[in-house]
mmCIF file with all atom_site columns, C-alpha atoms in Angstrom:
data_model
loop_
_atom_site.group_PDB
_atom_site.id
_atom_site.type_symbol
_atom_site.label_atom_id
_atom_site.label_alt_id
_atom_site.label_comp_id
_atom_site.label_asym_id
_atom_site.label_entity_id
_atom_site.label_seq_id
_atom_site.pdbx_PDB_ins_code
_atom_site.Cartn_x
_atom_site.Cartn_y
_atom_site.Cartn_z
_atom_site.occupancy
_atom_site.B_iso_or_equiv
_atom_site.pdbx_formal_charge
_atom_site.auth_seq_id
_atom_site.auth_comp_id
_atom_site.auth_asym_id
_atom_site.auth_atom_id
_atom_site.pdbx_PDB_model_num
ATOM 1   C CA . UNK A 1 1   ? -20.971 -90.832  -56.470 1.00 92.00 ? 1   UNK A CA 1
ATOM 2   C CA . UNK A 1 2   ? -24.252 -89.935  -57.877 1.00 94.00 ? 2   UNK A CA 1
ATOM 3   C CA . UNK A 1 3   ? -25.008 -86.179  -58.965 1.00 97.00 ? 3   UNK A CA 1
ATOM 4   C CA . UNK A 1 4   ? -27.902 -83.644  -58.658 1.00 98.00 ? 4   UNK A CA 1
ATOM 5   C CA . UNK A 1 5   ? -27.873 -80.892  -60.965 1.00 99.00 ? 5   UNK A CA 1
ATOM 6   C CA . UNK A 1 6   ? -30.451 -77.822  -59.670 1.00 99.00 ? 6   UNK A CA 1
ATOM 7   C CA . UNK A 1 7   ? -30.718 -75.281  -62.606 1.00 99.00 ? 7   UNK A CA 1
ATOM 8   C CA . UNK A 1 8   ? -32.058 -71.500  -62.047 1.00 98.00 ? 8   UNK A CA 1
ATOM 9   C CA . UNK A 1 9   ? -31.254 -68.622  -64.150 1.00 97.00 ? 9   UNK A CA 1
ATOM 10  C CA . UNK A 1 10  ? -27.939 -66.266  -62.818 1.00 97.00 ? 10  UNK A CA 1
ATOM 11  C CA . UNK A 1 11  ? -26.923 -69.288  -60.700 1.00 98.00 ? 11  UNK A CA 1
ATOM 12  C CA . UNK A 1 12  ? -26.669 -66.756  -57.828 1.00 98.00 ? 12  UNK A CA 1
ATOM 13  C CA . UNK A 1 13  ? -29.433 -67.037  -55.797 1.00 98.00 ? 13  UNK A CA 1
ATOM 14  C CA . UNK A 1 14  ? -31.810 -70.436  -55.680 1.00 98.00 ? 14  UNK A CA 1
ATOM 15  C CA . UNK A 1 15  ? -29.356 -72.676  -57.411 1.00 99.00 ? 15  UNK A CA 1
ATOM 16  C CA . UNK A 1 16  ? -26.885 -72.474  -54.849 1.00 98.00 ? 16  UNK A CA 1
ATOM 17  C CA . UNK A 1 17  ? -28.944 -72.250  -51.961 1.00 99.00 ? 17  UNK A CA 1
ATOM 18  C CA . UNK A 1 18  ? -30.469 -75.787  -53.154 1.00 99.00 ? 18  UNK A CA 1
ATOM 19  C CA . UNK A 1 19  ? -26.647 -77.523  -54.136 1.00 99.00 ? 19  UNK A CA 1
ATOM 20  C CA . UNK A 1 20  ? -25.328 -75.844  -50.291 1.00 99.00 ? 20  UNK A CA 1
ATOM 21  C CA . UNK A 1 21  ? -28.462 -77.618  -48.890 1.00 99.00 ? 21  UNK A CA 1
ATOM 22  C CA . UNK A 1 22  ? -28.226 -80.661  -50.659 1.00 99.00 ? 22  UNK A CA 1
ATOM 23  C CA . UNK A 1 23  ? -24.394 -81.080  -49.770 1.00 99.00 ? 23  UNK A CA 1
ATOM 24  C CA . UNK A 1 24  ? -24.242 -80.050  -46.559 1.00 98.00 ? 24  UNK A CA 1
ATOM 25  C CA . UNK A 1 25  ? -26.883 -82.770  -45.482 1.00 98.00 ? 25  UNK A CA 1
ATOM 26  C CA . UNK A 1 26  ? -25.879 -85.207  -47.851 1.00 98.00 ? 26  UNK A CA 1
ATOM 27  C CA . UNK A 1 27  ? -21.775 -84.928  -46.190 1.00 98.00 ? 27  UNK A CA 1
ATOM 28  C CA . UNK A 1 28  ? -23.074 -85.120  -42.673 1.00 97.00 ? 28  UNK A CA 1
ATOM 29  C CA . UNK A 1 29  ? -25.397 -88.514  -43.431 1.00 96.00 ? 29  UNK A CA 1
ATOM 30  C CA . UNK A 1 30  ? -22.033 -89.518  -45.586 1.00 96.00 ? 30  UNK A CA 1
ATOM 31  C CA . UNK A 1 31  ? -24.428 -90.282  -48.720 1.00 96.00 ? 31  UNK A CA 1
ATOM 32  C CA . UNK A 1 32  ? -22.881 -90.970  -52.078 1.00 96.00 ? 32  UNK A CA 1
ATOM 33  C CA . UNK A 1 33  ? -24.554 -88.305  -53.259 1.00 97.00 ? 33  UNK A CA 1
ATOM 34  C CA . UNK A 1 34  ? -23.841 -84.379  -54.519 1.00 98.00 ? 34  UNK A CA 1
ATOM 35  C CA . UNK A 1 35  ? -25.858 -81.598  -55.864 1.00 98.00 ? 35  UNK A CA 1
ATOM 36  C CA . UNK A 1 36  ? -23.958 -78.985  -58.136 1.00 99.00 ? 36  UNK A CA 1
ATOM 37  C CA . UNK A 1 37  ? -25.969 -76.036  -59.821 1.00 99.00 ? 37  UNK A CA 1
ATOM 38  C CA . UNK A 1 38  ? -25.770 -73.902  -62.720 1.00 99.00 ? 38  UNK A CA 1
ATOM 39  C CA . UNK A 1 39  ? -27.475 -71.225  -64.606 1.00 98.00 ? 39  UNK A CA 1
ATOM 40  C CA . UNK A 1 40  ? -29.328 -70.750  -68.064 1.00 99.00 ? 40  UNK A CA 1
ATOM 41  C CA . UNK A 1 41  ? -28.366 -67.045  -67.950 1.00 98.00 ? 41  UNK A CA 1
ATOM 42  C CA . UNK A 1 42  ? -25.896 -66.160  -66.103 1.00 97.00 ? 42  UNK A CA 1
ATOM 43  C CA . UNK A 1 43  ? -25.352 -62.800  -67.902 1.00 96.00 ? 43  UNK A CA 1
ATOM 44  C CA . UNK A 1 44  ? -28.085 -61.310  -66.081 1.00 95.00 ? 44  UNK A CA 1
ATOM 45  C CA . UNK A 1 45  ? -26.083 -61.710  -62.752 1.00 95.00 ? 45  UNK A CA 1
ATOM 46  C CA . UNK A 1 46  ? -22.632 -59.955  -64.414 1.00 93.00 ? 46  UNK A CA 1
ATOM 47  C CA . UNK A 1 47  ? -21.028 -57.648  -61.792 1.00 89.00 ? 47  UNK A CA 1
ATOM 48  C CA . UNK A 1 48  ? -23.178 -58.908  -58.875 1.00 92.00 ? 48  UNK A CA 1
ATOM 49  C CA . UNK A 1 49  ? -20.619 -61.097  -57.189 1.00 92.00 ? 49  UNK A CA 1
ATOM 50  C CA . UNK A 1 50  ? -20.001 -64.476  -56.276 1.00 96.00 ? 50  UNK A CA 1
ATOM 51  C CA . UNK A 1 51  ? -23.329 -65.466  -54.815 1.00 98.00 ? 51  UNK A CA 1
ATOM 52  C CA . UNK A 1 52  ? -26.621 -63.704  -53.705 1.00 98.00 ? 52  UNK A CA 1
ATOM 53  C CA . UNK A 1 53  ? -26.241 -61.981  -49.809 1.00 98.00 ? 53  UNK A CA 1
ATOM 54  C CA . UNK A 1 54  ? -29.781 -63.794  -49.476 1.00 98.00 ? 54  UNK A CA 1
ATOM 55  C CA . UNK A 1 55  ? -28.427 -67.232  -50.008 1.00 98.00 ? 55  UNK A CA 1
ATOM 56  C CA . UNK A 1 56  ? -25.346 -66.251  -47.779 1.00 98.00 ? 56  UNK A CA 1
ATOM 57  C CA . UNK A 1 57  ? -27.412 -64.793  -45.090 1.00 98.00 ? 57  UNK A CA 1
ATOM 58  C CA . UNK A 1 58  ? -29.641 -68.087  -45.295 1.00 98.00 ? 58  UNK A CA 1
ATOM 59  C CA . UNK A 1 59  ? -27.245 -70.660  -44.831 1.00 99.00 ? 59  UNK A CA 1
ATOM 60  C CA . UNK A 1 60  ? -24.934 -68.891  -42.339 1.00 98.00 ? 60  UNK A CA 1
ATOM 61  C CA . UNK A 1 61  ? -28.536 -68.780  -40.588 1.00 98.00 ? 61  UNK A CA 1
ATOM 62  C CA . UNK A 1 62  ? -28.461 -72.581  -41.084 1.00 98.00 ? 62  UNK A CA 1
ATOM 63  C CA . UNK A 1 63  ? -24.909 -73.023  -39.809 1.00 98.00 ? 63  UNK A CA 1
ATOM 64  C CA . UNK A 1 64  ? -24.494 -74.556  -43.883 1.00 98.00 ? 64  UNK A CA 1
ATOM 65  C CA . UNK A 1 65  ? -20.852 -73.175  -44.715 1.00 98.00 ? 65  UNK A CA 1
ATOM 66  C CA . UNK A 1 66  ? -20.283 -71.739  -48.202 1.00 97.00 ? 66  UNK A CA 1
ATOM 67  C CA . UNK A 1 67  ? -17.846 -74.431  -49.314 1.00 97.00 ? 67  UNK A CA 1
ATOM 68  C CA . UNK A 1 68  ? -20.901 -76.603  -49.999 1.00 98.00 ? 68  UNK A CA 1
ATOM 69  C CA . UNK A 1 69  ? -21.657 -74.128  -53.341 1.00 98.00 ? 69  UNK A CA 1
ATOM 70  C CA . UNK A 1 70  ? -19.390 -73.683  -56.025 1.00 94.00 ? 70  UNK A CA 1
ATOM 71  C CA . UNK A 1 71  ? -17.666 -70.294  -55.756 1.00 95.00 ? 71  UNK A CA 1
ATOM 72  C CA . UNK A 1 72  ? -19.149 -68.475  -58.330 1.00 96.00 ? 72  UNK A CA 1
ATOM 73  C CA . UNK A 1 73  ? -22.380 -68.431  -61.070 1.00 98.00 ? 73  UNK A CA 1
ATOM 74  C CA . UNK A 1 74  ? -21.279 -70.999  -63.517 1.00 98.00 ? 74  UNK A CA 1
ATOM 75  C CA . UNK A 1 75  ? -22.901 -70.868  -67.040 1.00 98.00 ? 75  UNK A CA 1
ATOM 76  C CA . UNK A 1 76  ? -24.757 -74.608  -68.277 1.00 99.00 ? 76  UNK A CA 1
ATOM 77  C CA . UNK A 1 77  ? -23.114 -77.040  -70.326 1.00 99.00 ? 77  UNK A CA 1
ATOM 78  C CA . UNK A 1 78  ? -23.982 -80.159  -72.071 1.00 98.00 ? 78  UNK A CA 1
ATOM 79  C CA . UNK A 1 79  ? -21.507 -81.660  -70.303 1.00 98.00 ? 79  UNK A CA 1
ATOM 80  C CA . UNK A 1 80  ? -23.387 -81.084  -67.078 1.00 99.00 ? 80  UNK A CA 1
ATOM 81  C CA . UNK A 1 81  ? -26.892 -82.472  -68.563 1.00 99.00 ? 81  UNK A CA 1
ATOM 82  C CA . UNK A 1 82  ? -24.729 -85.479  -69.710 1.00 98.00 ? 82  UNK A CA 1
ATOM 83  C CA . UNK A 1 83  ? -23.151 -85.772  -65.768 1.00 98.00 ? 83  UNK A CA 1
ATOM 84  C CA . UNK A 1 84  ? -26.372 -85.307  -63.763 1.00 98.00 ? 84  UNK A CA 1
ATOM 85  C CA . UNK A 1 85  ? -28.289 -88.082  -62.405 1.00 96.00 ? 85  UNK A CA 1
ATOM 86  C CA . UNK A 1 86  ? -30.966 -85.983  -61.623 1.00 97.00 ? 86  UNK A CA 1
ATOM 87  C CA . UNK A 1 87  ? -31.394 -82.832  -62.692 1.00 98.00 ? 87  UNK A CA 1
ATOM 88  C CA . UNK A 1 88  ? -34.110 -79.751  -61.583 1.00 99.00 ? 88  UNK A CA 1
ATOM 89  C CA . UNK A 1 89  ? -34.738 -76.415  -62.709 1.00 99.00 ? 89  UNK A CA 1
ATOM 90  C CA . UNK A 1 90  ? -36.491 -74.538  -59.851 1.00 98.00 ? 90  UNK A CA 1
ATOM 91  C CA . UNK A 1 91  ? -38.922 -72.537  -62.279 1.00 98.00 ? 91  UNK A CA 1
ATOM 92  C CA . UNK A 1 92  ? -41.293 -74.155  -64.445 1.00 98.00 ? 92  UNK A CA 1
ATOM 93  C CA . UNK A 1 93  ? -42.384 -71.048  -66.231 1.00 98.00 ? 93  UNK A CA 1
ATOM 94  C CA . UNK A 1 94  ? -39.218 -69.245  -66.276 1.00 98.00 ? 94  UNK A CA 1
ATOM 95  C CA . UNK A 1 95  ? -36.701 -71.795  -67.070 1.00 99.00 ? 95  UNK A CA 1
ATOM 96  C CA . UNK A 1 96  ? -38.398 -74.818  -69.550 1.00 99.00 ? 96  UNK A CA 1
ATOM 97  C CA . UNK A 1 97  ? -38.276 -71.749  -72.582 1.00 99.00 ? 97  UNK A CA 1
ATOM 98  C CA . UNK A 1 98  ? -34.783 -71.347  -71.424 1.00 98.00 ? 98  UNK A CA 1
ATOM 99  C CA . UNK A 1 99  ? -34.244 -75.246  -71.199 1.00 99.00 ? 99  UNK A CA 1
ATOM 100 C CA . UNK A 1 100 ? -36.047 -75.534  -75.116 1.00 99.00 ? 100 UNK A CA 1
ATOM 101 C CA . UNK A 1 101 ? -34.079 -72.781  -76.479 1.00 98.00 ? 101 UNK A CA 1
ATOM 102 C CA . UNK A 1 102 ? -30.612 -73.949  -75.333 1.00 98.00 ? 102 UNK A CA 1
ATOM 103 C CA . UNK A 1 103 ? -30.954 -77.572  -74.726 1.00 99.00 ? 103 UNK A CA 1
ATOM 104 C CA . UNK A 1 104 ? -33.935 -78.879  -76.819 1.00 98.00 ? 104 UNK A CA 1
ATOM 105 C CA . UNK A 1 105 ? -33.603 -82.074  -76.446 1.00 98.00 ? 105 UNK A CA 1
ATOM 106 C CA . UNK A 1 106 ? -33.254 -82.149  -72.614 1.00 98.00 ? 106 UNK A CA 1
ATOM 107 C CA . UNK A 1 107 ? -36.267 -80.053  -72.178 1.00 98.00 ? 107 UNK A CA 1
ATOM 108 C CA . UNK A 1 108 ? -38.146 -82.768  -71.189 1.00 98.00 ? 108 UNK A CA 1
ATOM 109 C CA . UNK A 1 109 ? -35.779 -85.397  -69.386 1.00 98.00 ? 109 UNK A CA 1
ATOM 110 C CA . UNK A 1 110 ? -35.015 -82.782  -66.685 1.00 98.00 ? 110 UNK A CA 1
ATOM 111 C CA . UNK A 1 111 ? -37.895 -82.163  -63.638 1.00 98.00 ? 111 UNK A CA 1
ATOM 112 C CA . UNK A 1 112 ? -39.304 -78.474  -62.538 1.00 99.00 ? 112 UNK A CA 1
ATOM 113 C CA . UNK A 1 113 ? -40.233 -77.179  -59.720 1.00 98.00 ? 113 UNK A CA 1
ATOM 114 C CA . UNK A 1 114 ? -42.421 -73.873  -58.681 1.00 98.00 ? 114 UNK A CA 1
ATOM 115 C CA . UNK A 1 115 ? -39.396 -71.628  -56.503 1.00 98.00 ? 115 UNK A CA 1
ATOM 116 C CA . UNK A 1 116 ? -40.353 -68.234  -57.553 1.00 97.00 ? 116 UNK A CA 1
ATOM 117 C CA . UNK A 1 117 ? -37.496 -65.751  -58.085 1.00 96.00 ? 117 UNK A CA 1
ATOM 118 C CA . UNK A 1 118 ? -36.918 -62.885  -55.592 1.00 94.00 ? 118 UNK A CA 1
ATOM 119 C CA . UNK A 1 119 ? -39.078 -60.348  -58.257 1.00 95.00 ? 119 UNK A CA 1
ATOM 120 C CA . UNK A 1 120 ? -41.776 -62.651  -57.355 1.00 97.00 ? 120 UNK A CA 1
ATOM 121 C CA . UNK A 1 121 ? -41.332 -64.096  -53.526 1.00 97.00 ? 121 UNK A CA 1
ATOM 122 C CA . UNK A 1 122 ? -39.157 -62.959  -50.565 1.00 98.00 ? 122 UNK A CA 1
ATOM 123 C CA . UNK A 1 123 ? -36.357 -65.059  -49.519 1.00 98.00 ? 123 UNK A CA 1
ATOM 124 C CA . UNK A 1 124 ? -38.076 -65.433  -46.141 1.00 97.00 ? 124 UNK A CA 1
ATOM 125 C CA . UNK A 1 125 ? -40.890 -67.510  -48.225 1.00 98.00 ? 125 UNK A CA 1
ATOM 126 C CA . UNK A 1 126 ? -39.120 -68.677  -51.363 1.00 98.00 ? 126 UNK A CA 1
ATOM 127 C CA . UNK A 1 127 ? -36.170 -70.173  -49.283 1.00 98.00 ? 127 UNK A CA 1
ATOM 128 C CA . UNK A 1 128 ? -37.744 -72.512  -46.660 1.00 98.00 ? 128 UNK A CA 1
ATOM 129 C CA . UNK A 1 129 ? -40.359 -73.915  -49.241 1.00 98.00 ? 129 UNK A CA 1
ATOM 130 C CA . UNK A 1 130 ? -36.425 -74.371  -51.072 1.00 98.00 ? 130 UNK A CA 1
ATOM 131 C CA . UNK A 1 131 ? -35.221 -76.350  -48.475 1.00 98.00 ? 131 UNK A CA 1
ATOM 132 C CA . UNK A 1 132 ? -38.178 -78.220  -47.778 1.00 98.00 ? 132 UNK A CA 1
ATOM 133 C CA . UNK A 1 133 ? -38.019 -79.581  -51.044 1.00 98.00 ? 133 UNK A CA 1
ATOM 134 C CA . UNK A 1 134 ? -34.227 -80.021  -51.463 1.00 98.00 ? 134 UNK A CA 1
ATOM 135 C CA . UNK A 1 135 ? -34.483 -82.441  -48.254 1.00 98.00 ? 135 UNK A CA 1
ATOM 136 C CA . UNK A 1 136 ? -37.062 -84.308  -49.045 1.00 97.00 ? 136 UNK A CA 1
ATOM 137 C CA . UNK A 1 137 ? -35.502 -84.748  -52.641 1.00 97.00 ? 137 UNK A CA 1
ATOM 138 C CA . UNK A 1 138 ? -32.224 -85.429  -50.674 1.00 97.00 ? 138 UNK A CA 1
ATOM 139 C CA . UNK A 1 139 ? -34.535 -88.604  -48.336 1.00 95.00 ? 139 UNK A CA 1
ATOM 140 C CA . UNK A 1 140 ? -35.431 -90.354  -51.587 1.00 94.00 ? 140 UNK A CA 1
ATOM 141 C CA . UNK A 1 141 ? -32.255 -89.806  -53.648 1.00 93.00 ? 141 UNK A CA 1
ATOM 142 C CA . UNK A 1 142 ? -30.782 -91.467  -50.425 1.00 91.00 ? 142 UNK A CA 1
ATOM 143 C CA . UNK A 1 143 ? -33.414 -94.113  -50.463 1.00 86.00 ? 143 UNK A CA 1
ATOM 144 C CA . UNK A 1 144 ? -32.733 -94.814  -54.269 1.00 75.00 ? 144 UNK A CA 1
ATOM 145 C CA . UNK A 1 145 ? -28.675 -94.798  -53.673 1.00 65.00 ? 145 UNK A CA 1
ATOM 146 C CA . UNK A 1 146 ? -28.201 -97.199  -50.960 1.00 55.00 ? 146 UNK A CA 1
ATOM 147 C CA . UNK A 1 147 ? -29.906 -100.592 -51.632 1.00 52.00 ? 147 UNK A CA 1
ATOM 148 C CA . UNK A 1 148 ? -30.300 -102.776 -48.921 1.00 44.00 ? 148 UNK A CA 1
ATOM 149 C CA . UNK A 1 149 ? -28.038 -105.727 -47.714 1.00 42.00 ? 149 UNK A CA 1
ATOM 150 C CA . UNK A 1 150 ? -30.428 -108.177 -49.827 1.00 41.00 ? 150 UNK A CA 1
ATOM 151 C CA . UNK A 1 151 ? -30.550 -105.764 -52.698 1.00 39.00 ? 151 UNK A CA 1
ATOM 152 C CA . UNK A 1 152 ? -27.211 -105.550 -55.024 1.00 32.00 ? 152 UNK A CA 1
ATOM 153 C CA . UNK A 1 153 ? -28.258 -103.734 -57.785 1.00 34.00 ? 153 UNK A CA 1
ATOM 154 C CA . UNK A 1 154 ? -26.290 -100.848 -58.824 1.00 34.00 ? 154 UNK A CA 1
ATOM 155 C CA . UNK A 1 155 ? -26.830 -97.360  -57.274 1.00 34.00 ? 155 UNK A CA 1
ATOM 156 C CA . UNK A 1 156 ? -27.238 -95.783  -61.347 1.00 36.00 ? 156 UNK A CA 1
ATOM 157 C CA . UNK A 1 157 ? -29.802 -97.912  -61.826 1.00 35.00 ? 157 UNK A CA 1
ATOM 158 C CA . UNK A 1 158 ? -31.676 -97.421  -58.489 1.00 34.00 ? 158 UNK A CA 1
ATOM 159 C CA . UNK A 1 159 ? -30.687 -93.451  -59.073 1.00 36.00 ? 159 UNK A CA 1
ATOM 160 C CA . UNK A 1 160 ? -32.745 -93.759  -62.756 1.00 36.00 ? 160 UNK A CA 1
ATOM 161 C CA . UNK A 1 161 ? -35.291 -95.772  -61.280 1.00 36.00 ? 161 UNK A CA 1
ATOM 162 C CA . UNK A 1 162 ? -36.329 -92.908  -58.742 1.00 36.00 ? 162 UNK A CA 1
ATOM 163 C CA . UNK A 1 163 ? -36.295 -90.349  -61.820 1.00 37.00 ? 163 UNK A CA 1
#
């Protein structure tokens, strides 16, 4: 099994709309593949609950059950960097400070993307352009895990390849 990591700040809102996205797909195509999200501040989501009504609202618009999102914001850890195959934060600007204050020397092995937070787009806009994204990530991560019939190499090494 090969693993995405998508990174935003409170791990309430984008993060898990990307890893529901990304798992719900990747289960019905039965990929060897998994997304799994955290935050680089969490804090800043304390007492808000277990995930953002905007994400819920989007994926029970989507039919994407919330089983495909972990259950609640989950703080960053080495040990997650160290896991991930791949791993995205969805905020250039807002999360590569984060990313070189806390993890330094991952600041530049991870990739960024431009999904603005809510204080900056509405879900209406920042979502789709979300899932856009997350799919097509999800088409060549699936490209990258499942070599051909010719092709035995492993599926790390095709994983790193597409990095």
């Amino acid at each position: 099994m090969h693993h995405v990591l998508f990174l935003c700040s409170g791990n309430f809102y984008r993060s898990r709309f990307a890893e529901a996205v990304f798992n719900h797909h990747a289960t019905r195509r039965d990929l060897p593949l998994r997304a799994f999200s955290r935050g680089l501040a969490t804090y800043l989501v304390d007492g808000e609950g277990p995930i953002s009504p905007h994400t819920r609202a989007a994926l029970a618009a989507r039919r994407i059950e919330l089983h495909h999102t972990g259950a609640h914001p989950r703080t960053l850890q080495r040990a997650d960097l160290e896991q991930a195959h791949r791993t995205i934060a969805l905020k250039e600007a807002e999360h590569r400070p984060l990313m070189r204050q806390l993890f330094p020397a991952w600041e530049n092995r991870i990739e960024y993307w431009t999904i603005h937070d809510i204080d900056a787009a509405s879900p209406a806009t920042a979502l789709p352009l979300l899932e856009t994204l997350v799919l097509s990530l999800l088409h060549q991560c699936a490209g990258a895990a499942l070599p051909s019939a010719g092709d035995r190499t492993s599926t790390g090494a095709a994983i790193s390849a597409a990095k």
